[in-house]
Each structure stands twice: as structure tokens, then as C-alpha cells.
CSV table of C-alpha atoms in Angstrom, one decimal:
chain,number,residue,atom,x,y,z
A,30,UNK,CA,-117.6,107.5,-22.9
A,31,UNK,CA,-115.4,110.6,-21.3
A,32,UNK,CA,-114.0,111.8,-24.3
A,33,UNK,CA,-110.4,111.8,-22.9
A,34,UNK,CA,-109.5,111.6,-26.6
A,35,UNK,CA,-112.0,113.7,-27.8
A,36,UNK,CA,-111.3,115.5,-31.1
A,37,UNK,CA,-108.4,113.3,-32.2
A,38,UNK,CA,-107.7,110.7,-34.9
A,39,UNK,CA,-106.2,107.5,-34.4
A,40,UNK,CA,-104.6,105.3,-36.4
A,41,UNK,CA,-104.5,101.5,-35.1
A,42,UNK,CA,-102.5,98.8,-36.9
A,43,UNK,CA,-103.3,95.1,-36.4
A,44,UNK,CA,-106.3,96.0,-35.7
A,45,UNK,CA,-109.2,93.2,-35.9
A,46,UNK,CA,-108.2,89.6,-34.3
A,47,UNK,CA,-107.1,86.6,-36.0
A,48,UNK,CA,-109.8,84.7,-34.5
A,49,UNK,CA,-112.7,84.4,-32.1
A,50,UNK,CA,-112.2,87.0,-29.2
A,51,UNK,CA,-110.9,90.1,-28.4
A,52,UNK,CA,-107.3,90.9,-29.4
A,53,UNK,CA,-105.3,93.8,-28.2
A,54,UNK,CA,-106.0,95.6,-31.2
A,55,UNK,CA,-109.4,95.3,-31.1
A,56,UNK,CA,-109.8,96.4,-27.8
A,57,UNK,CA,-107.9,99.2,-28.0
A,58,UNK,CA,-109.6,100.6,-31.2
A,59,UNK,CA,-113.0,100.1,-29.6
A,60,UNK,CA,-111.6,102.3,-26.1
A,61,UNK,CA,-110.4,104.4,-28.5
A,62,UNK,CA,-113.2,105.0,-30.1
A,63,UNK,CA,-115.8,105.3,-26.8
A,64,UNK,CA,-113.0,108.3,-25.5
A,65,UNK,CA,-114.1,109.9,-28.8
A,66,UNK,CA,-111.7,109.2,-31.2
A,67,UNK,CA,-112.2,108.7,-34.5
A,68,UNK,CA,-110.4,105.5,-35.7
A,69,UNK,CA,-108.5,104.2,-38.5
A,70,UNK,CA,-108.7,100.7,-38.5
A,71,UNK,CA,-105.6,98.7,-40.1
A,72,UNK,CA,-105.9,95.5,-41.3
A,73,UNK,CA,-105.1,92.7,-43.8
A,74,UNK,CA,-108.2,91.3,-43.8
A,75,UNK,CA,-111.2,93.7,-44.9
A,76,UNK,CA,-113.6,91.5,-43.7
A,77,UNK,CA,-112.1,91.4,-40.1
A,78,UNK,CA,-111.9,95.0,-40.0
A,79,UNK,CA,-115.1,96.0,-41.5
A,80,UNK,CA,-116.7,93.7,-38.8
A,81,UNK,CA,-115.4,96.1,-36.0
A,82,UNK,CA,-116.2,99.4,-37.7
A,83,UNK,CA,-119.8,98.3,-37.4
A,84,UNK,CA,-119.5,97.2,-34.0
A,85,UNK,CA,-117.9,100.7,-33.3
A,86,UNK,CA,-120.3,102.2,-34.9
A,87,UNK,CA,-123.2,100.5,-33.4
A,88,UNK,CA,-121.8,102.0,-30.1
A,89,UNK,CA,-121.9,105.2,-31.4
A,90,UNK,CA,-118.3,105.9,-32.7
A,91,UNK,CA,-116.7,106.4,-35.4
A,92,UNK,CA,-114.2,104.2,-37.5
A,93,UNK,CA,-113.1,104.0,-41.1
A,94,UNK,CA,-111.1,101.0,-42.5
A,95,UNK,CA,-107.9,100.5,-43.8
A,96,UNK,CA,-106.6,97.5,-45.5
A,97,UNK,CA,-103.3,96.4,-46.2
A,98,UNK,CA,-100.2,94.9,-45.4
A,99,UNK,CA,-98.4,97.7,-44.2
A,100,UNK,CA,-95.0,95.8,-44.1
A,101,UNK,CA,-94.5,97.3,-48.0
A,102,UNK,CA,-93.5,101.2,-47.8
A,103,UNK,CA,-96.3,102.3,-50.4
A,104,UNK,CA,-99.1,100.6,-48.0
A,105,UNK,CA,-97.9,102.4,-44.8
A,106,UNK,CA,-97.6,106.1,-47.0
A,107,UNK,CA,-101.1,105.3,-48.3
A,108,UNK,CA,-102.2,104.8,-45.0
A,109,UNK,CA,-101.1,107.5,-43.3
A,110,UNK,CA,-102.9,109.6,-45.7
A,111,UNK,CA,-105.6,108.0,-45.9
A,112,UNK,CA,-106.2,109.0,-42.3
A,113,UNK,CA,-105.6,112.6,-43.5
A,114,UNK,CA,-107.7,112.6,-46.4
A,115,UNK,CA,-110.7,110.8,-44.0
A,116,UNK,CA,-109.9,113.0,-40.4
A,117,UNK,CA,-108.0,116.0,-41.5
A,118,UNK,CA,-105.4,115.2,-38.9
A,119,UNK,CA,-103.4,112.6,-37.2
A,120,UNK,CA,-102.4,112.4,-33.6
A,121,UNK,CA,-101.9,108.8,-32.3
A,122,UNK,CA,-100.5,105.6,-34.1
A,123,UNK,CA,-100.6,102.4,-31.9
A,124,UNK,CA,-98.6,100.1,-33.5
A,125,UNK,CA,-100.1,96.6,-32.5
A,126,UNK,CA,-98.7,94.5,-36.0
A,127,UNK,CA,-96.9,91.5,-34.6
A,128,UNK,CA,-96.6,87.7,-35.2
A,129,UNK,CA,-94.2,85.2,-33.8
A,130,UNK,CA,-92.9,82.1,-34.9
A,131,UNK,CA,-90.9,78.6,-33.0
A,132,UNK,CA,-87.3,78.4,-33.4
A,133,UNK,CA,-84.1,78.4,-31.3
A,134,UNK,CA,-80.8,80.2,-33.4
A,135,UNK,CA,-80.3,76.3,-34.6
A,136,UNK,CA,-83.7,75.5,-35.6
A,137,UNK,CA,-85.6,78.6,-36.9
A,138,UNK,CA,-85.7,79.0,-40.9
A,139,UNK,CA,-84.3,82.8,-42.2
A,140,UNK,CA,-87.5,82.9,-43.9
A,141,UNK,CA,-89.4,82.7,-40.5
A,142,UNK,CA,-86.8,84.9,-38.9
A,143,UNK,CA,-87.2,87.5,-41.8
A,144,UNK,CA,-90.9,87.7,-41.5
A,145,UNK,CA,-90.9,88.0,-37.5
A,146,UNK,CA,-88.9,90.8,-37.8
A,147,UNK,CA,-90.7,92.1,-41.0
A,148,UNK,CA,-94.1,92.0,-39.2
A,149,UNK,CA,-93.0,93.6,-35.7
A,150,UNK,CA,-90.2,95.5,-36.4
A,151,UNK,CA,-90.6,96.9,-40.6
A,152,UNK,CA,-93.7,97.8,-40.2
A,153,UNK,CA,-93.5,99.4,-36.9
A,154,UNK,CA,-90.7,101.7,-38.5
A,155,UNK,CA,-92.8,102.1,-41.6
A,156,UNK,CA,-96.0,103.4,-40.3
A,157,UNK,CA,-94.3,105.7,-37.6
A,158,UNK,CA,-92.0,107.2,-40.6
A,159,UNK,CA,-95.1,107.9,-42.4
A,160,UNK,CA,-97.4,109.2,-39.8
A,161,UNK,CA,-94.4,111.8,-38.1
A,162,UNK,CA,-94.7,114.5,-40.9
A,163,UNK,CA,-98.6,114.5,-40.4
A,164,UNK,CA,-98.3,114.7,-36.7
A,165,UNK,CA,-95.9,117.5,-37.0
A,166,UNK,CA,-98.5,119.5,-38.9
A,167,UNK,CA,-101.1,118.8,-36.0
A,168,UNK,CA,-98.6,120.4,-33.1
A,169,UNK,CA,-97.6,117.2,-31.8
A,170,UNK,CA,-99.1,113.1,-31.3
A,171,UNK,CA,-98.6,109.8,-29.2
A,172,UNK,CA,-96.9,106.6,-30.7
A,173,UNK,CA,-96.9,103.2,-29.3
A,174,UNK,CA,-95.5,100.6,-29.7
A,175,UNK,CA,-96.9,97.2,-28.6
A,176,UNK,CA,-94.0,94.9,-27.2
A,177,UNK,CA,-93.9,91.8,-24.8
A,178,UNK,CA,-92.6,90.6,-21.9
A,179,UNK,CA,-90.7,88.3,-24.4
A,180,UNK,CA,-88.6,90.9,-25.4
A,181,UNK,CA,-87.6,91.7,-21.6
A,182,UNK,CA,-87.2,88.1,-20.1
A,183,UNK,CA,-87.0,85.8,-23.3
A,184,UNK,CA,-90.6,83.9,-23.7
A,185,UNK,CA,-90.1,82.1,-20.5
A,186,UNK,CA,-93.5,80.3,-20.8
A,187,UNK,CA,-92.3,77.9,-23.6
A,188,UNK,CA,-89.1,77.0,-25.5
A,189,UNK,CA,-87.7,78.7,-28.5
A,190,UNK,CA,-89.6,81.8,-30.2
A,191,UNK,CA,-85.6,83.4,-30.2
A,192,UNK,CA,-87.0,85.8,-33.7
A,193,UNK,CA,-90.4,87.0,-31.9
A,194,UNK,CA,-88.0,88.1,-28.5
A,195,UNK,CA,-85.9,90.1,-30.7
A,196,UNK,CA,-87.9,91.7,-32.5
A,197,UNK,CA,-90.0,92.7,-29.4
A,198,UNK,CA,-86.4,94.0,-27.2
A,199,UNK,CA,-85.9,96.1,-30.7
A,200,UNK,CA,-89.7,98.0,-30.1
A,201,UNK,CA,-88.0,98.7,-26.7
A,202,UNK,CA,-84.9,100.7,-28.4
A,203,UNK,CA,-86.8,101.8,-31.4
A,204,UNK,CA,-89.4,103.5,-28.6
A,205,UNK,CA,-86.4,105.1,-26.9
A,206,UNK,CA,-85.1,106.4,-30.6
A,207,UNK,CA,-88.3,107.8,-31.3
A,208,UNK,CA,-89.0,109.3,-28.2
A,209,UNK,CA,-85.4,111.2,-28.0
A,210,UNK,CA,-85.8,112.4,-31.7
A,211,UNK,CA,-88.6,114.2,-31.3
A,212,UNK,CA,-89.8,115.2,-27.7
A,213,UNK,CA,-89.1,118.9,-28.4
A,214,UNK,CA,-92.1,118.7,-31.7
A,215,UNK,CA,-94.4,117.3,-29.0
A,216,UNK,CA,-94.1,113.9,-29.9
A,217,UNK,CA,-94.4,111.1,-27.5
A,218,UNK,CA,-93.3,107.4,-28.3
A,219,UNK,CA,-94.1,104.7,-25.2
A,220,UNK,CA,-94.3,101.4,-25.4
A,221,UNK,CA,-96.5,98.7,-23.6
A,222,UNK,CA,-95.1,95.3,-22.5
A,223,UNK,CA,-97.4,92.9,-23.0
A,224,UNK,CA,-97.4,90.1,-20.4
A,225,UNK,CA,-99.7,86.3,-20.8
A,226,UNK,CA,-103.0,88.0,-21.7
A,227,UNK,CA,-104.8,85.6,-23.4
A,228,UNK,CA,-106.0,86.5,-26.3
A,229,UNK,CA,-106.7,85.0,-29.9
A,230,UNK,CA,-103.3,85.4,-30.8
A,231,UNK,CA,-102.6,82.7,-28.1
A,232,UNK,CA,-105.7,80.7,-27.8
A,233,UNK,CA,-104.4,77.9,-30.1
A,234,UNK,CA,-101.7,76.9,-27.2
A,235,UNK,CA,-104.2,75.6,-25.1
A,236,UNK,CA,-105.7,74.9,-21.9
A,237,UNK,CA,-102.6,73.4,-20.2
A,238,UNK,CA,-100.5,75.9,-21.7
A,239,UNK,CA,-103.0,78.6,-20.8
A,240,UNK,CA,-103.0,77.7,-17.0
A,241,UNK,CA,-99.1,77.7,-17.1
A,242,UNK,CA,-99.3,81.2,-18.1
A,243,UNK,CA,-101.6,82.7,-15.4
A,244,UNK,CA,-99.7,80.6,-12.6
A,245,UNK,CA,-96.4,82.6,-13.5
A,246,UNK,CA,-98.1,86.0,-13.0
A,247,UNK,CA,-97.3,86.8,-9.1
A,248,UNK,CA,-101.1,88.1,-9.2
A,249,UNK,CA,-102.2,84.5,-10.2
A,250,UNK,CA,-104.7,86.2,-12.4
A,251,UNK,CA,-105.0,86.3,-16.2
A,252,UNK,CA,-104.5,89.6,-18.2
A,253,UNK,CA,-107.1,90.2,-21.3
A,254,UNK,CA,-106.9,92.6,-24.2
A,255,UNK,CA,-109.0,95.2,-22.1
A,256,UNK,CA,-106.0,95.6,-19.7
A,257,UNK,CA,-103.8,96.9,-22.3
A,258,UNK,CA,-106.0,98.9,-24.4
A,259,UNK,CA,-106.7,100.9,-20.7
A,260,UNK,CA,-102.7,101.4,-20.8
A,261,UNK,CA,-103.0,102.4,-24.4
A,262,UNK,CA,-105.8,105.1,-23.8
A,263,UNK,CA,-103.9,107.0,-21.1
A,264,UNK,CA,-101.0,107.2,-23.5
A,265,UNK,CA,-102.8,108.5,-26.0
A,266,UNK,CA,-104.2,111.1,-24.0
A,267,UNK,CA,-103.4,114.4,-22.9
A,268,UNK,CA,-103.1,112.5,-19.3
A,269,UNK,CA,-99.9,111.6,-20.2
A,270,UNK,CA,-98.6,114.5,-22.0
A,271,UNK,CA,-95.5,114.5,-19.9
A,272,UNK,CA,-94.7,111.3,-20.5
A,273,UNK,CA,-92.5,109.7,-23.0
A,274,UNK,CA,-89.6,106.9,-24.0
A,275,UNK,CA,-91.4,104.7,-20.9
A,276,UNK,CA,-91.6,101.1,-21.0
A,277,UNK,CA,-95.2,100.3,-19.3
A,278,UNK,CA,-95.4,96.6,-18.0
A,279,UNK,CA,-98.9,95.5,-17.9
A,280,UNK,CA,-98.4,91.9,-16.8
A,281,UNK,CA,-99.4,91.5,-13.5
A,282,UNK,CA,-96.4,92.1,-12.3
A,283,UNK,CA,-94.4,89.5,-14.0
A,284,UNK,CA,-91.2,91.7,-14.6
A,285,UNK,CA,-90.6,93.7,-11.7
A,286,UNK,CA,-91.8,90.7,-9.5
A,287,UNK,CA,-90.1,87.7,-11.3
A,288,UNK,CA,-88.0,86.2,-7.9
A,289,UNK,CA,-91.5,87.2,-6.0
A,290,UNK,CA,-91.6,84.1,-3.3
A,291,UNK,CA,-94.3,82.0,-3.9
């Protein structure tokens, strides 16, 4: 532990994985917490999230829990002060609720369209709407959002996920928005692209599918959850202070590199 984010509360949605392994929001609440922050752990599942308070806690941080679906307005209010009631402040929310579904605009269902966009975008909105006032009685906080390369280049590692690539592109202008709204009250919003880390969110694809992934990464090496939560901790802390509306590719170099020869 440093304590690069010593003395300050975080909130972290999405936070425990949907399976075995470490998600992005997992790893990020647990960096989070070893740099001395105390975390609010946001969840739909207790259970999940109750697992990882004890496991920060058995390293000697501290976490409280948080669960709800925080795609309903009263759930995202509650939370924020919840994190009030339990901290006494609030200075970052990392926004790490997302799900994706298959379908091209001829083949996905408006109920699967509604609840890709519900789950990214809704509660993204919902939760930073409800933790700005409480940052603006701190002097100031970090949002951000978690996005994907998907939302930059289309999911060019398999065929027709057109909801989860537009509601991942909106993070980008929603971050911009934010950011523009509200850099002169010392608030930050940044937002990490997410390239093929493999993760439980992606396990179920396979091995095949798996090695397809790290082969399009000009580094030829797989990303993990631990790579973005090191990208999340710098924008949470003062380290960044300066910094705000950026789009922050960790992917290996997938974006900026894409006609890299091979």
C-alpha cells in the first residue's frame, strides 16, 4: 500500500464478478482499497459483494457493501448516501455496470437493446447524477466511466453485439459532457477503454475465441482486470488532478495500432 488515495471514499459499481476470477470491478475495488481508500462496494448480488469486503478486509482495508440494482433512480440516490452516511464524504465513483448482448440492427430484440443500454448507459447517468452534489460538498472528485474498445472500433472480435457498441461510444460523449460541466467545481470525468482482457465477463466465449482475442492485440499479450484497475487508481488520484474528459486505451495498443504490420 502507498496510500495514493489515502483519506478518500470510493464508490465502485459492478463491483464483485459474475463468476470465477477477477473482474474489472473487483480489481479495482481491491487497488482501491490497498491505496487507502475506503470502498463502497455495489452490487446486485450481496453474496458476491460481501465475499470481497472480507477479502479487503483480510488485507487490511476497508469496504462496506451496497446492494442493488442501481438502474432504478431511488437505488442510485440511496446509494450515494449511503456512502455519506458510512464515509462522511465522497470523492470517486467508477462506474464499471455493464452487460452486453448478440444482435445485428436486424436480429437484436428491443427488449435486449433496452437493457444494454439500461445497464451501461442509465445507470452510468444515474449514479453520477446522484453522487455530483456530494462531491461538490467535498471540494471536488474523479468519475469514470468504464467503456470498450467496442465502442471505438465496433466489437471486431466477433459478429453483432450492435446495442453493447453503442452504449459503450455513448460513455465516451457522456465522459466528455461531464467533464466540460463541471471542471471549474473540481470535478474530473475520464473514461477507460477496455480492450480483450479476459475476464469472467468473457470467460464463457472460450478458448478458441480467447486466443483470437490476444492475437489481435499488436503486443500479442492478454490484458487482465489488474491492467485496468492500475489505470483506474491514477485517475482517482491526485496524480491526475489535471487531467480530465480523456479517453485512456488500455488494450495493448489495439486502437492507436490497428493497421500495425504484422
Amino acid at each position: 500500500m502507498t496510500d495514493r488515495l489515502k483519506g478518500k471514499v470510493a464508490v465502485v459499481t459492478g463491483a464483485a464478478p459474475r463468476g470465477e476470477g477477477v473482474g474489472n470491478g473487483m480489481a479495482t475495488a481491491i487497488l482501491f482499497a490497498r491505496e487507502g481508500a475506503k470502498v463502497v462496494l455495489v452490487n446486485r448480488s450481496a453474496e458476491r459483494a460481501d465475499k470481497l469486503a472480507r477479502q479487503i478486509k483480510d488485507e487490511g482495508g476497508e469496504a462496506s457493501v451496497f446492494a442493488a440494482d442501481v438502474a432504478k433512480p431511488e437505488a442510485a440516490e440511496a446509494m450515494a448516501g449511503f456512502a455519506m452516511k458510512q464515509y462522511g464524504r465522497l470523492d470517486i465513483l467508477h462506474n464499471n455496470v455493464g452487460i452486453g448482448a448478440p444482435g445485428t440492427p436486424e436480429t437484436v430484440s428491443l427488449a435486449d437493446w433496452n437493457k444494454v443500454l439500461e445497464a451501461n448507459l442509465t445507470t452510468t447517468m444515474l449514479c453520477t447524477k446522484h453522487c455530483l452534489p456530494k462531491m461538490k460538498q467535498g471540494g471536488g472528485g474523479s468519475i469514470i466511466m468504464v467503456s470498450s474498445i467496442a465502442g471505438v472500433l465496433g466489437l471486431i472480435g466477433s459478429a453483432g453485439a450492435v446495442a453493447y457498441s453503442t452504449a459503450k461510444a455513448g460513455l465516451h460523449g457522456f465522459t466528455l459532457s461531464v467533464a466540460a460541466d463541471y471542471a471549474t467545481q473540481n470535478i474530473r470525468a475520464n473514461c477507460i477503454v477496455v480492450g480483450s482482457v479476459h475476464t469472467p465477463m468473457v470467460a464463457h466465449l472460450g478458448d478458441e475465441a480467447r486466443e483470437r482475442r490476444r492475437n489481435m492485440v499488436p503486443m500479442k499479450t492478454e490484458g487482465t482486470a489488474w491492467d485496468v484497475a492500475h489505470g483506474a487508481v491514477y485517475l482517482a488520484s491526485d496524480e491526475s488532478r489535471w487531467v480530465t474528459g480523456l479517453m485512456l486505451p488500455i488494450d495493448g495498443g489495439l486502437v492507436a495500432l490497428r493497421q500495425w504490420p504484422r
